[in-house]
N, CA and C of each residue as an Amber inpcrd file, in Angstrom:
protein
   681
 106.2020000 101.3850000 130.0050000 106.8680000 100.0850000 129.9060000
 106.8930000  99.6220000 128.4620000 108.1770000  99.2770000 127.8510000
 108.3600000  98.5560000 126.8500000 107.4340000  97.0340000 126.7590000
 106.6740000  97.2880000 125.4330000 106.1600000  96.1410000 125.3570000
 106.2180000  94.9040000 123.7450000 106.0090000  94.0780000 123.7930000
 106.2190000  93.2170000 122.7130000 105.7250000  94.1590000 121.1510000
 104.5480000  94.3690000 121.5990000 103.7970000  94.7730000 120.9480000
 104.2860000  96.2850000 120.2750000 105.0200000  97.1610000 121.1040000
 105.4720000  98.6250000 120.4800000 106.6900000  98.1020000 119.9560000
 107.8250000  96.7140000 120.4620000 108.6880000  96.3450000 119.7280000
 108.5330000  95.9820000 118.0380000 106.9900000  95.5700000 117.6550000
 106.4040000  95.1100000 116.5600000 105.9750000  96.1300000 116.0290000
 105.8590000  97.4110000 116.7420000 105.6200000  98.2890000 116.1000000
 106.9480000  99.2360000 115.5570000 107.7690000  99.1750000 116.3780000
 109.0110000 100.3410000 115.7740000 109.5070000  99.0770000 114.3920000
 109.4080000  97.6040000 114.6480000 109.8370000  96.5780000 113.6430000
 109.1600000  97.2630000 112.2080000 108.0170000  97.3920000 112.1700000
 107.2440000  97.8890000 111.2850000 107.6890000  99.3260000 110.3080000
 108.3300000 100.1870000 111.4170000 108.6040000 101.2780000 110.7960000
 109.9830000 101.2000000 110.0820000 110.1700000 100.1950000 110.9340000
 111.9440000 100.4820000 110.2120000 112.0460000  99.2240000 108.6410000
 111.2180000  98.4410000 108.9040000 111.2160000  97.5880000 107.4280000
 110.3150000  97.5680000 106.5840000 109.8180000  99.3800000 106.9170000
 109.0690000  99.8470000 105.4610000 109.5690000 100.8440000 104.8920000
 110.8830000 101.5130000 105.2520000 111.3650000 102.2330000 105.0410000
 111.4140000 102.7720000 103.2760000 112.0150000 102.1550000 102.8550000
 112.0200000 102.3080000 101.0040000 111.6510000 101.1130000 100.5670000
 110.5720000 100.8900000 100.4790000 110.0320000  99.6960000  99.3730000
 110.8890000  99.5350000  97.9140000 110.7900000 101.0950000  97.8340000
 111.2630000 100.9620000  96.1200000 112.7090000 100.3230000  95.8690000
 113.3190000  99.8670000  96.9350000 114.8450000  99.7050000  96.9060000
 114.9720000  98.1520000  97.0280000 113.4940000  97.1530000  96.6200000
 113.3010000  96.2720000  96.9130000 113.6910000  95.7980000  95.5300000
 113.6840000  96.5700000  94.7050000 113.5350000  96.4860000  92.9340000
 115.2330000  96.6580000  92.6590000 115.4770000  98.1250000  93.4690000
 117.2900000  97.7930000  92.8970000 118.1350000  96.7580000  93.4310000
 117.6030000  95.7190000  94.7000000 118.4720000  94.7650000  95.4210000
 117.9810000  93.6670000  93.9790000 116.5640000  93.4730000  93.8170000
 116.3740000  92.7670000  92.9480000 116.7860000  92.5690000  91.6820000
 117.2960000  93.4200000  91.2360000 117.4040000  93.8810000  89.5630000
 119.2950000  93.7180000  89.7720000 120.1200000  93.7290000  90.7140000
 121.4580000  94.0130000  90.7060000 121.9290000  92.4190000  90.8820000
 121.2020000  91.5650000  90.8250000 121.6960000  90.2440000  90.7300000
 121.5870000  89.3840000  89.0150000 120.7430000  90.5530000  88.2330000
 120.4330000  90.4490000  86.8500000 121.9390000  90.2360000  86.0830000
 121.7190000  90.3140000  85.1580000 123.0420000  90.2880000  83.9880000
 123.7280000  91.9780000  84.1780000 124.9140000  92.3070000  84.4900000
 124.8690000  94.1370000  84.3680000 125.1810000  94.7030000  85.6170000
 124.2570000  93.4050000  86.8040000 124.1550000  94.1460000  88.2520000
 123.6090000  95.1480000  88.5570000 123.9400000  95.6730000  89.7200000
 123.7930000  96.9340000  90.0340000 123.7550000  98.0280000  89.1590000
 124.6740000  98.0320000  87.9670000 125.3370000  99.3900000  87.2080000
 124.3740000  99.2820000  86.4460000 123.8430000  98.5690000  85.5490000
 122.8010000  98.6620000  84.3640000 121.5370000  99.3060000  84.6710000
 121.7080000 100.5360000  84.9550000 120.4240000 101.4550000  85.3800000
 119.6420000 101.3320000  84.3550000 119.6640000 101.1890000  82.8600000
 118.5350000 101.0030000  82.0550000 117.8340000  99.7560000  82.6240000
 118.1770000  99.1400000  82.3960000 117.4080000  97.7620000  82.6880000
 116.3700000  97.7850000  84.4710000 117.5870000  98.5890000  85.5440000
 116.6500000  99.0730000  86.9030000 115.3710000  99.9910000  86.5570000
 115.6420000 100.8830000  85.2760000 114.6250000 101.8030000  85.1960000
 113.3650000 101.0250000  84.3790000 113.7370000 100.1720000  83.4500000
 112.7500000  99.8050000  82.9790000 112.2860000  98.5270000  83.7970000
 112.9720000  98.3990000  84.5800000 111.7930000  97.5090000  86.2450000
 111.0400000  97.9710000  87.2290000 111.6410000  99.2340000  86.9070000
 110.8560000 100.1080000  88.2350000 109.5850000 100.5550000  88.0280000
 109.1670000 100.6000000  86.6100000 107.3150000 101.2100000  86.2010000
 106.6070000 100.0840000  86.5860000 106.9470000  98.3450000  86.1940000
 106.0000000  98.0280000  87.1500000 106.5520000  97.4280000  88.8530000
 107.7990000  97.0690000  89.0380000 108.5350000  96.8610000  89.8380000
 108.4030000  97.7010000  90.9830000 108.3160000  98.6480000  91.1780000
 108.1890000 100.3520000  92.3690000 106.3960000 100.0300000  92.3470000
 105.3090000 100.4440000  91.8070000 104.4270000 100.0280000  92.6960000
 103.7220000  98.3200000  92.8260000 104.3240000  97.4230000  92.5620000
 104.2820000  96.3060000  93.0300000 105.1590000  95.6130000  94.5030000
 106.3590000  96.8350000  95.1790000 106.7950000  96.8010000  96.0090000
 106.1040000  97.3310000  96.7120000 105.6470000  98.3130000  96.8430000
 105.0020000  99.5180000  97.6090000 103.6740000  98.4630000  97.7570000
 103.1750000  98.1370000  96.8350000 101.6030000  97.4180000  97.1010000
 102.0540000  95.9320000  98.0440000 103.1520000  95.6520000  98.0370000
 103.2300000  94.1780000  98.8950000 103.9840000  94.4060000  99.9000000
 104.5010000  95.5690000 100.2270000 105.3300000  95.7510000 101.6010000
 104.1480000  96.7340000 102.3480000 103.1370000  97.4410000 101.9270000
 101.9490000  98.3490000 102.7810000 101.0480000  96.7110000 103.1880000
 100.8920000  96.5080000 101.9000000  99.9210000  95.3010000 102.4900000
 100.3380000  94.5160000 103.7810000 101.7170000  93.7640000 104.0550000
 102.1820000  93.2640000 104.9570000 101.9290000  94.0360000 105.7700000
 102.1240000  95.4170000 105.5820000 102.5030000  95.9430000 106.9920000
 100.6680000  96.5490000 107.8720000 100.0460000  96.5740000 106.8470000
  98.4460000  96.8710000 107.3680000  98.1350000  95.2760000 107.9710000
  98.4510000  94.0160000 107.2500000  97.9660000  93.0310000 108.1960000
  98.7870000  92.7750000 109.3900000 100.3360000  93.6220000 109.7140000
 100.8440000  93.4570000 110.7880000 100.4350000  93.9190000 111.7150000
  99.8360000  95.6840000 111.3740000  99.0800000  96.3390000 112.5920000
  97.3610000  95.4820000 112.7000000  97.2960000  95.0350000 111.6300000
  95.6920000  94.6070000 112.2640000  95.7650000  93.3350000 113.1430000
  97.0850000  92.4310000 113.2990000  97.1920000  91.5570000 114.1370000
  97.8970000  91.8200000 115.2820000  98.1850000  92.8440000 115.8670000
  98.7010000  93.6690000 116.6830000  97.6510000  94.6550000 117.3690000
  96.4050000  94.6870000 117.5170000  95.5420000  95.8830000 118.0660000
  94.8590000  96.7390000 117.3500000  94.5300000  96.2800000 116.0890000
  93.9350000  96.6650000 115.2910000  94.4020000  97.9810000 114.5990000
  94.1890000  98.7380000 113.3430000  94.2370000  99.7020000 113.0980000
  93.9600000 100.8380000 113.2060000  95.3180000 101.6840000 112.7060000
  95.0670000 103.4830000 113.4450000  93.8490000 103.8890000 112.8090000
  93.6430000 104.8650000 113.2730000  92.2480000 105.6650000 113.2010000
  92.6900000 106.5930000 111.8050000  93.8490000 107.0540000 111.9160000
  94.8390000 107.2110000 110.5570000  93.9070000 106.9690000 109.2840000
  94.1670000 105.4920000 109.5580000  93.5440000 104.6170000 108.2840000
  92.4710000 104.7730000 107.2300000  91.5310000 105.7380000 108.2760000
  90.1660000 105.6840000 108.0430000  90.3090000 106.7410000 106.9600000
  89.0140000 106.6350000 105.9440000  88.9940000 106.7600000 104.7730000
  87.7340000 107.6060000 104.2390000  87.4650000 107.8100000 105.7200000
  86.1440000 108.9420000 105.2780000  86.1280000 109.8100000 104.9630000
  85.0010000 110.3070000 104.1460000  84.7970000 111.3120000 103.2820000
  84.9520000 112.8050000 104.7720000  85.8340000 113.5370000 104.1190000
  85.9750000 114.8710000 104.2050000  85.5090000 116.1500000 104.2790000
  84.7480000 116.0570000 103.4070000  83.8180000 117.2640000 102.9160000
  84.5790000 117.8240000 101.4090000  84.0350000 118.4390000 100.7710000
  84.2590000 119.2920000  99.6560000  85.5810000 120.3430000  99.5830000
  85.5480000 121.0860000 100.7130000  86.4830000 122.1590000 101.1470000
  87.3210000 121.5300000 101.0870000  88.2270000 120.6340000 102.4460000
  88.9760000 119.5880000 102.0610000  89.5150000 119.0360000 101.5090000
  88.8510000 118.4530000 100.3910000  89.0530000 117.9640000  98.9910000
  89.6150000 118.8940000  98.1270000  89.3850000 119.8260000  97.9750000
  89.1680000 121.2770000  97.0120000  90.6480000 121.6130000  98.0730000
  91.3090000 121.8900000  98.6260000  91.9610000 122.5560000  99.6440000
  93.0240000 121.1940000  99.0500000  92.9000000 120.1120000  99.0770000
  94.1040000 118.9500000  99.2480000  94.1760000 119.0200000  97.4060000
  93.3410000 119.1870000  96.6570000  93.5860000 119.5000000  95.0000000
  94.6760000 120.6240000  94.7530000  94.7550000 121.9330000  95.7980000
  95.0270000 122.6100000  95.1920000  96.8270000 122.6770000  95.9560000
  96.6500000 121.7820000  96.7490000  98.0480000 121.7730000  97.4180000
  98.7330000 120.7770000  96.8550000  98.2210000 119.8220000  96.2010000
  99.2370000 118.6490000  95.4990000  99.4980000 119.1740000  93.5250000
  98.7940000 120.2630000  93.1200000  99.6590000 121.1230000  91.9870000
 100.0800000 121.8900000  92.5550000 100.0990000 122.4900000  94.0290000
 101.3720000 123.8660000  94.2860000 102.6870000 122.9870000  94.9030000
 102.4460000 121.5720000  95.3530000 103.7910000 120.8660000  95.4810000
 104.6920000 120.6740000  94.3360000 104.1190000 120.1390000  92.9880000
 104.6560000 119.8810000  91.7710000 105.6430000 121.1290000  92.0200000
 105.4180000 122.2260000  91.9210000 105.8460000 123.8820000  91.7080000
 107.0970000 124.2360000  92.5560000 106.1710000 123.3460000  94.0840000
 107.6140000 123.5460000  94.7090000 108.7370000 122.5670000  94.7200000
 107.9880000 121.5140000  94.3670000 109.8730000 120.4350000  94.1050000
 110.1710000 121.0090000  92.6630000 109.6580000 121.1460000  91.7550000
 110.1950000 122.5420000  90.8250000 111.4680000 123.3420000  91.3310000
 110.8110000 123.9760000  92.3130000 112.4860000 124.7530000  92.4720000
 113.2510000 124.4590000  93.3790000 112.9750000 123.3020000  94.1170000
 114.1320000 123.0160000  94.8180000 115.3640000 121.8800000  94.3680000
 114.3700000 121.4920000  92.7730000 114.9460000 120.4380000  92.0030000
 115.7690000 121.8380000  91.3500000 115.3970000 123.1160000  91.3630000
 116.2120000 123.7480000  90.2950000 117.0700000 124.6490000  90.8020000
 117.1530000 124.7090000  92.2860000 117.8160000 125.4480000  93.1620000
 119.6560000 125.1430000  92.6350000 120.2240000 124.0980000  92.9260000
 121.0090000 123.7140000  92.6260000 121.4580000 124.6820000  91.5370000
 120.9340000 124.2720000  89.9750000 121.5820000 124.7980000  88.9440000
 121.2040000 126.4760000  88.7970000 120.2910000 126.9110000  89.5730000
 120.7090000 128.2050000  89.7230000 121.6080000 129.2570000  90.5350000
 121.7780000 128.1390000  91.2950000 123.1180000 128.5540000  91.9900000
 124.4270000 128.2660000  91.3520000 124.5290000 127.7300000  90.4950000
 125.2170000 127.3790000  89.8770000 125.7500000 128.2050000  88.9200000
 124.9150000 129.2420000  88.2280000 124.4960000 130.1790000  87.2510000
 123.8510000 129.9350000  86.1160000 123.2940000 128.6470000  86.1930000
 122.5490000 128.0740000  84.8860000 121.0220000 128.8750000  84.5250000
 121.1990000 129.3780000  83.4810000 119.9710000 130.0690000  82.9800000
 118.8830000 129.3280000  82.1000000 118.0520000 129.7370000  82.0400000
 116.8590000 129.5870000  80.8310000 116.4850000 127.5990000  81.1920000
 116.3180000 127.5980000  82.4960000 115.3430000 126.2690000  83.3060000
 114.3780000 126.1030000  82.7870000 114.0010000 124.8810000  82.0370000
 112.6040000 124.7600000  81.8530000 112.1170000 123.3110000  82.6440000
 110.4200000 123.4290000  83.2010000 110.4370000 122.5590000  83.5400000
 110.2840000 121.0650000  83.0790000 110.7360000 119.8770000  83.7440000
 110.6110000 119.0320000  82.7520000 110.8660000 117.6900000  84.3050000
 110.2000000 116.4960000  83.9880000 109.4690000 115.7170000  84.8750000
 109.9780000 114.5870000  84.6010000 110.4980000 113.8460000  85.5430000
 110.4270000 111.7600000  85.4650000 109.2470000 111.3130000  84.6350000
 109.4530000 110.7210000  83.8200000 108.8640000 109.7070000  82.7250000
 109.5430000 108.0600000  82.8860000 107.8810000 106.9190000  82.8970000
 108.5670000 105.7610000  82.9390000 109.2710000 105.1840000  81.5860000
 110.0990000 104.4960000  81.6880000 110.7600000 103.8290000  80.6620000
 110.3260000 103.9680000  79.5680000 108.4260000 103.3050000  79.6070000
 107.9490000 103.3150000  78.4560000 107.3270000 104.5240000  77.7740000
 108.1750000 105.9040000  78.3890000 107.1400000 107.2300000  78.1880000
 106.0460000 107.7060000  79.4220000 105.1490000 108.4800000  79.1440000
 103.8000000 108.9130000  79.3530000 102.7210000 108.2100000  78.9460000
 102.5700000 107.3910000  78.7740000 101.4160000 106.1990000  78.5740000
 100.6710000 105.8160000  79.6350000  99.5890000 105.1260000  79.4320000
  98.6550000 104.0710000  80.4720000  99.5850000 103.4720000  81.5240000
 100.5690000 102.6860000  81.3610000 101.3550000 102.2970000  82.1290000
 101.9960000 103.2570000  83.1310000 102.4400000 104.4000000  82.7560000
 102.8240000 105.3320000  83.8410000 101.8930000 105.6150000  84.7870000
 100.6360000 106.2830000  83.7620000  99.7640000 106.8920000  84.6530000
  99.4240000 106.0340000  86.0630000  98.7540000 104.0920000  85.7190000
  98.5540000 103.3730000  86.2350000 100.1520000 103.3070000  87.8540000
 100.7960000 103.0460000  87.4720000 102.0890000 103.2850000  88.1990000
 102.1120000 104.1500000  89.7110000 101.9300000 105.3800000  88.9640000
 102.0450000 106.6220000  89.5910000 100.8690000 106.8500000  90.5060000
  99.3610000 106.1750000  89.9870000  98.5880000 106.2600000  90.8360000
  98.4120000 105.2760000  92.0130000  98.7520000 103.9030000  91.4340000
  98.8840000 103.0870000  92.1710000  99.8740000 103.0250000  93.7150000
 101.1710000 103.5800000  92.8450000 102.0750000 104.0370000  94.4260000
 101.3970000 105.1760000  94.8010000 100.9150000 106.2590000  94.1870000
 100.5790000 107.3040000  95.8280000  99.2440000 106.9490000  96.3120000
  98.4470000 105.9520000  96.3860000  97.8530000 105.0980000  96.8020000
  98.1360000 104.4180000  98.0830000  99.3860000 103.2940000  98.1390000
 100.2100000 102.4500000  98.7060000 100.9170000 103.4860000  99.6390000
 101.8420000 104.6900000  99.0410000 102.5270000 105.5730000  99.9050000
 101.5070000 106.1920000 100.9430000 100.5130000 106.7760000 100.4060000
  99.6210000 107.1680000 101.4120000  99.1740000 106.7660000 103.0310000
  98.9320000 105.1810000 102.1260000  98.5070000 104.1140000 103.0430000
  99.6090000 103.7880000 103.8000000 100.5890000 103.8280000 103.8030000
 101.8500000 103.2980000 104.4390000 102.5050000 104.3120000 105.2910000
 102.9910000 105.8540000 104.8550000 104.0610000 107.1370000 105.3200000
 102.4370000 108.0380000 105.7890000 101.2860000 107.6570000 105.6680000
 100.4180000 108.5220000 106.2880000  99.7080000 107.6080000 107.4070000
  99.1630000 106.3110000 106.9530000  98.0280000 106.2720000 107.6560000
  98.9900000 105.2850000 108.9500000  99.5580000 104.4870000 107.8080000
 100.0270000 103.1320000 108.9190000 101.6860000 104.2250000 109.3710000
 102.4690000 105.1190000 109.2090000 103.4120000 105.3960000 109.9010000
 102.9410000 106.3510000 110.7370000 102.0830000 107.4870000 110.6080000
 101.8920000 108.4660000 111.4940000 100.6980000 107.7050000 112.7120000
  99.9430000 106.7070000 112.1250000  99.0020000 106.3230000 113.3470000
  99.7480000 105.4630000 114.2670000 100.8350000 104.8960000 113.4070000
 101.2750000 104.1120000 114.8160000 102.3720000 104.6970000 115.2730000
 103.2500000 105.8580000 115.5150000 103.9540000 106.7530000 115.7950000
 103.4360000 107.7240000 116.5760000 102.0550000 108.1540000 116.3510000
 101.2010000 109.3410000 117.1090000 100.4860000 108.2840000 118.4160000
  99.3810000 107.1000000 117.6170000  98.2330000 106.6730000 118.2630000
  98.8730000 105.5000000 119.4070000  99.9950000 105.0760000 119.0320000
 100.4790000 103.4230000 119.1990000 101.4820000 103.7560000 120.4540000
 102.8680000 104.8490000 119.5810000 103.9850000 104.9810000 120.3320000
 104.2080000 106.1130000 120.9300000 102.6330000 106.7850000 120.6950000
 102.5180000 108.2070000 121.6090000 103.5250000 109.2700000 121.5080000
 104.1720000 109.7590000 120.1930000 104.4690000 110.3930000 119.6270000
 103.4910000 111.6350000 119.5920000 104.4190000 112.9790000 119.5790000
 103.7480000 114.4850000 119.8970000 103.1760000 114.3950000 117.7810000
 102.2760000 114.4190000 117.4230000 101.7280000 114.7000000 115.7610000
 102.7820000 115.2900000 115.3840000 103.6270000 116.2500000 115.8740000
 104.2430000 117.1890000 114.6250000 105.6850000 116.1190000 114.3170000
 106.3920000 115.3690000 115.9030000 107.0420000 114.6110000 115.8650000
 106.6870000 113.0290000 114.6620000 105.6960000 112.6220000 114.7560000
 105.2320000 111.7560000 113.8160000 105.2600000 111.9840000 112.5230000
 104.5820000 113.2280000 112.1300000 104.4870000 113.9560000 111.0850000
 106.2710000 113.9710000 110.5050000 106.9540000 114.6460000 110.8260000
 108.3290000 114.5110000 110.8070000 109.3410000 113.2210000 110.5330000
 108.5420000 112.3040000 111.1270000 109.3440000 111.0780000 111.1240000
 108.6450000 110.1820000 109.4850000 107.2660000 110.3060000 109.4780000
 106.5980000 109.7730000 108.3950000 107.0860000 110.2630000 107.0460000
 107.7380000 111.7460000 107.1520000 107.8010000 112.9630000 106.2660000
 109.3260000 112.3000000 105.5980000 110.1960000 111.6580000 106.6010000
 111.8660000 111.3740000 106.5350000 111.5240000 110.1300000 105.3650000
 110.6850000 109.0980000 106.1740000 110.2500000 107.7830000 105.5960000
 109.8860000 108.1650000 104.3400000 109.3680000 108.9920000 104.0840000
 108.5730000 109.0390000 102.9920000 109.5900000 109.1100000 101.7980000
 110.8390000 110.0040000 102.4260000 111.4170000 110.7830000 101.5430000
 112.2820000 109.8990000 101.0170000 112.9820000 109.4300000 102.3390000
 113.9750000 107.8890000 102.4130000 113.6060000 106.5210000 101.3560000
 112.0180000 106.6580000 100.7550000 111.5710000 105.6360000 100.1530000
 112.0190000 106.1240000  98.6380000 112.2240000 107.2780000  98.1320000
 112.5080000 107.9840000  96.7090000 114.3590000 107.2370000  96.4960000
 115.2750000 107.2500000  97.5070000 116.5450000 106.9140000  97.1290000
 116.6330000 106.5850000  95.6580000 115.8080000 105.3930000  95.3360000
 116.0290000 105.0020000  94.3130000 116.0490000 106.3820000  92.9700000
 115.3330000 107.4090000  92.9260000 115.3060000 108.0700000  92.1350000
 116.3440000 109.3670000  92.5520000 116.9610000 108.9180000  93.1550000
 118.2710000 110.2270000  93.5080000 118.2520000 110.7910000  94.6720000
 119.5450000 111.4080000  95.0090000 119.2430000 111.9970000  96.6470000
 118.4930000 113.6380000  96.5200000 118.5860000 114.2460000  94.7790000
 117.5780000 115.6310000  95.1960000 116.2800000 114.9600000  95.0040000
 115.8540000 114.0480000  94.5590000 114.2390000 113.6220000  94.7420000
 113.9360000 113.5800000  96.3820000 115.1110000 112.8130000  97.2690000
 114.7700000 112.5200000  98.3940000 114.0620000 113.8280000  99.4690000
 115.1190000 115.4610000  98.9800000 114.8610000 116.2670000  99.6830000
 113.5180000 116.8050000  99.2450000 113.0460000 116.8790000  97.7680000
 111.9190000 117.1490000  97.2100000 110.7510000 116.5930000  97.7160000
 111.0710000 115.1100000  97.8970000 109.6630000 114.0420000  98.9270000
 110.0740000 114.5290000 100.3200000 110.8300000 114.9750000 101.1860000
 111.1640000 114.9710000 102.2040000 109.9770000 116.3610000 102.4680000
 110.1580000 117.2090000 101.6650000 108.8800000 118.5730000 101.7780000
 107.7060000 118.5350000 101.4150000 107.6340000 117.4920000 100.5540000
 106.2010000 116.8550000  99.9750000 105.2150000 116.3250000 100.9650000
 106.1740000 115.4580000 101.4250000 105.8050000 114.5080000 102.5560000
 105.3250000 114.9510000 104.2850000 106.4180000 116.2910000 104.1600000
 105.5250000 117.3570000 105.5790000 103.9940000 117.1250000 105.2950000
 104.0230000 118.3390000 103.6400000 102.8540000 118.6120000 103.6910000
 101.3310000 117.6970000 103.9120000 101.7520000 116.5470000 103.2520000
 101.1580000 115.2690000 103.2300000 100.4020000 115.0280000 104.5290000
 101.4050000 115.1180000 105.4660000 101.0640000 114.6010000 106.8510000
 100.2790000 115.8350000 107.5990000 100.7670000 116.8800000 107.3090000
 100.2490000 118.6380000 108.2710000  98.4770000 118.4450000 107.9410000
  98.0900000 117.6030000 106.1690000  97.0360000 117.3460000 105.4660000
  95.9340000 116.5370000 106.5340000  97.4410000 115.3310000 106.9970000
  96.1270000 114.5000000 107.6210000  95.7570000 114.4110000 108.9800000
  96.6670000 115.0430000 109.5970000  96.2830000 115.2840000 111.1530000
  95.4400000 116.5240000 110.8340000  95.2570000 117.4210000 110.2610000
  94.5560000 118.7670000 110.5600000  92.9610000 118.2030000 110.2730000
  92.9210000 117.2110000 109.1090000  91.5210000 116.6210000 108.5290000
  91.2900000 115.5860000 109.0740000  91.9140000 114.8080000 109.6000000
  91.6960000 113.5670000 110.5430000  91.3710000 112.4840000 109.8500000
  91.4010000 112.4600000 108.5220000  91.1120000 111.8430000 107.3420000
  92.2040000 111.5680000 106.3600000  92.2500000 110.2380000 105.9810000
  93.2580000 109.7190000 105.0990000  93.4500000 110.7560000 103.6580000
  91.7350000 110.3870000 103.4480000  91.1380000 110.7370000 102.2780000
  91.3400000 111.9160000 101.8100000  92.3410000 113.3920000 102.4610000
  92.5670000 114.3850000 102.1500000  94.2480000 114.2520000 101.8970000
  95.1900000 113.6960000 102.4260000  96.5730000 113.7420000 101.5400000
  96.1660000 112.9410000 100.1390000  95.6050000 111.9050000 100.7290000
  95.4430000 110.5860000  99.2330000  95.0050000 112.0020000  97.8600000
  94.0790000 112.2650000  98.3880000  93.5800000 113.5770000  97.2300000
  94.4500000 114.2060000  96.8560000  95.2720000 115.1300000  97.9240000
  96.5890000 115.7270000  97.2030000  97.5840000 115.3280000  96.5370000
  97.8200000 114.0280000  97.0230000  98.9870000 113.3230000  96.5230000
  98.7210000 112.7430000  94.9820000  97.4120000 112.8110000  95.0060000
  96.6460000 112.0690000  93.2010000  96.9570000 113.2890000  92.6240000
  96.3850000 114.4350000  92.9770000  96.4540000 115.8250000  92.3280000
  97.6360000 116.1370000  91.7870000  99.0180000 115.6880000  92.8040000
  99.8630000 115.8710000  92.3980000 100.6460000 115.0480000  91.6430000
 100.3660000 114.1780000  91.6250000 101.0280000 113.1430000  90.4760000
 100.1660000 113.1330000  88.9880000  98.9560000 113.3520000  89.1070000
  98.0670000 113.6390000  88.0340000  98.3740000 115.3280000  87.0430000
  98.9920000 115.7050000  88.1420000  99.7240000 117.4080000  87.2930000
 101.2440000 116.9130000  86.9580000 102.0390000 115.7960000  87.0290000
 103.5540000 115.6050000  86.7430000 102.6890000 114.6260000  85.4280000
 101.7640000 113.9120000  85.4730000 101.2880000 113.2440000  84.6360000
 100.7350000 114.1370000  82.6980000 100.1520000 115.0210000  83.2600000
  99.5280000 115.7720000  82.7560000 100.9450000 116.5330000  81.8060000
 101.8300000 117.2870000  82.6910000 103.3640000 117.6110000  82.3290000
 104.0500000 116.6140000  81.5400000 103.7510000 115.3250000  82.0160000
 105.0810000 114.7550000  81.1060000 103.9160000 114.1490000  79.7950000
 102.9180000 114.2440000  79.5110000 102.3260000 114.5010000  78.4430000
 102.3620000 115.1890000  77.3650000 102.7170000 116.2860000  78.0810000
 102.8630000 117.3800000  77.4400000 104.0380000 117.7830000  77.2040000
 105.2150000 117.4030000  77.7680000 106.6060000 117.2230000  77.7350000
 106.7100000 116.1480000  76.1880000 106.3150000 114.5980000  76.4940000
 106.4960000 113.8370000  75.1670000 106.0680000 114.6420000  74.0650000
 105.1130000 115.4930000  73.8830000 104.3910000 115.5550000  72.7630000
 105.0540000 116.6110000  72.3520000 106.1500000 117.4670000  72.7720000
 106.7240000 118.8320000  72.6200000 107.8120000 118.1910000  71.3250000
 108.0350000 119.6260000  70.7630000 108.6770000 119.1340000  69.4080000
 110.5300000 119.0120000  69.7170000
């Protein structure tokens, strides 16, 4: 039986969809509009995780006034293996949106690809790093704990089905950075989820997902500093 309560819950999934697109509705009423992508990009380093941090937040006090929170959520320690296992899968993701970002132009016949990474406005600085950690933080908490627990635990969804649907969300939230980012998070975001149903623990995508933004971090460091 349909109830108030799973109505508040599919409400949930569908108006967390892309946070980050909270910044281009915002920014397109500016001087420029819509078209002045400089000005969207240089809103989005702190703009993108200040959305992400106030649309997860809403949506964790929506499920906690609704039946409390998924089991998802939980934040316990893992073990070592785990950890070590979710490190080494969020630098082999970097690798693989690598080539599916480069699939395209090699089909194309474009030779001699090198790799090279999204940087915020202001560069590779404190501000990025801060950014980048802060949303896969928020994303975690939101396309792992709060979409797959209440999709699996809530709306009794089969895991791989949840997993799948969290994986779309996840991907659906990148728009703002292009539609090949979307398919790149769209495979990211499997893995993310395959992470946290197998560990039963938040605390093992969150790990991968740091790992992996901490190796695009590390890259576009090393990208600025190249001659």
């Amino acid at each position: 039986m349909w109830s108030h309560t799973r109505s508040l819950d599919v409400l949930l999934l569908v108006t967390t969809v892309a946070p980050a697109e909270l910044v281009r509705v915002a920014t397109s009423f500016g001087p420029g509009g819509s078209g002045d992508r400089a000005r969207i990009a240089r809103s989005a380093g702190l703009g993108v995780p200040a959305a992400y941090l106030a649309v997860t937040g809403l949506g964790v006090a929506l499920v906690l006034s609704t039946g409390g929170a998924p089991a998802y959520l939980d934040l316990r320690a893992a073990g070592p293996l785990w950890l070590l296992a979710a490190a080494c899968a969020g630098c082999a993701l970097v690798g693989l949106e690598f080539v599916v970002g480069a699939a395209p132009r090699v089909l194309r016949g474009t030779r001699g690809l090198r790799l090279a990474v999204q940087r915020g406005p202001g560069g590779a600085g404190p501000a990025f790093l801060a950014s980048i950690v802060v949303t896969a933080v928020a994303e975690e908490v939101l396309y792992r704990g709060l979409w797959i627990g209440t999709l699996h635990e809530r709306l009794h969804a089969p895991a791989w089905l949840a997993i799948c649907c969290a994986a779309v969300g996840y991907a659906l939230g990148h728009l703002f950075f292009g539609g090949l980012t979307v398919v790149q998070k769209l495979l990211s975001g499997g893995a993310f989820g395959v992470l946290l149903t197998a560990s039963g623990s938040l605390a093992v995508p969150l790990a991968a997902h740091l790992a992996q933004n901490l190796t695009v971090y590390a890259l576009a460091r090393k990208q600025a500093s190249a001659p």
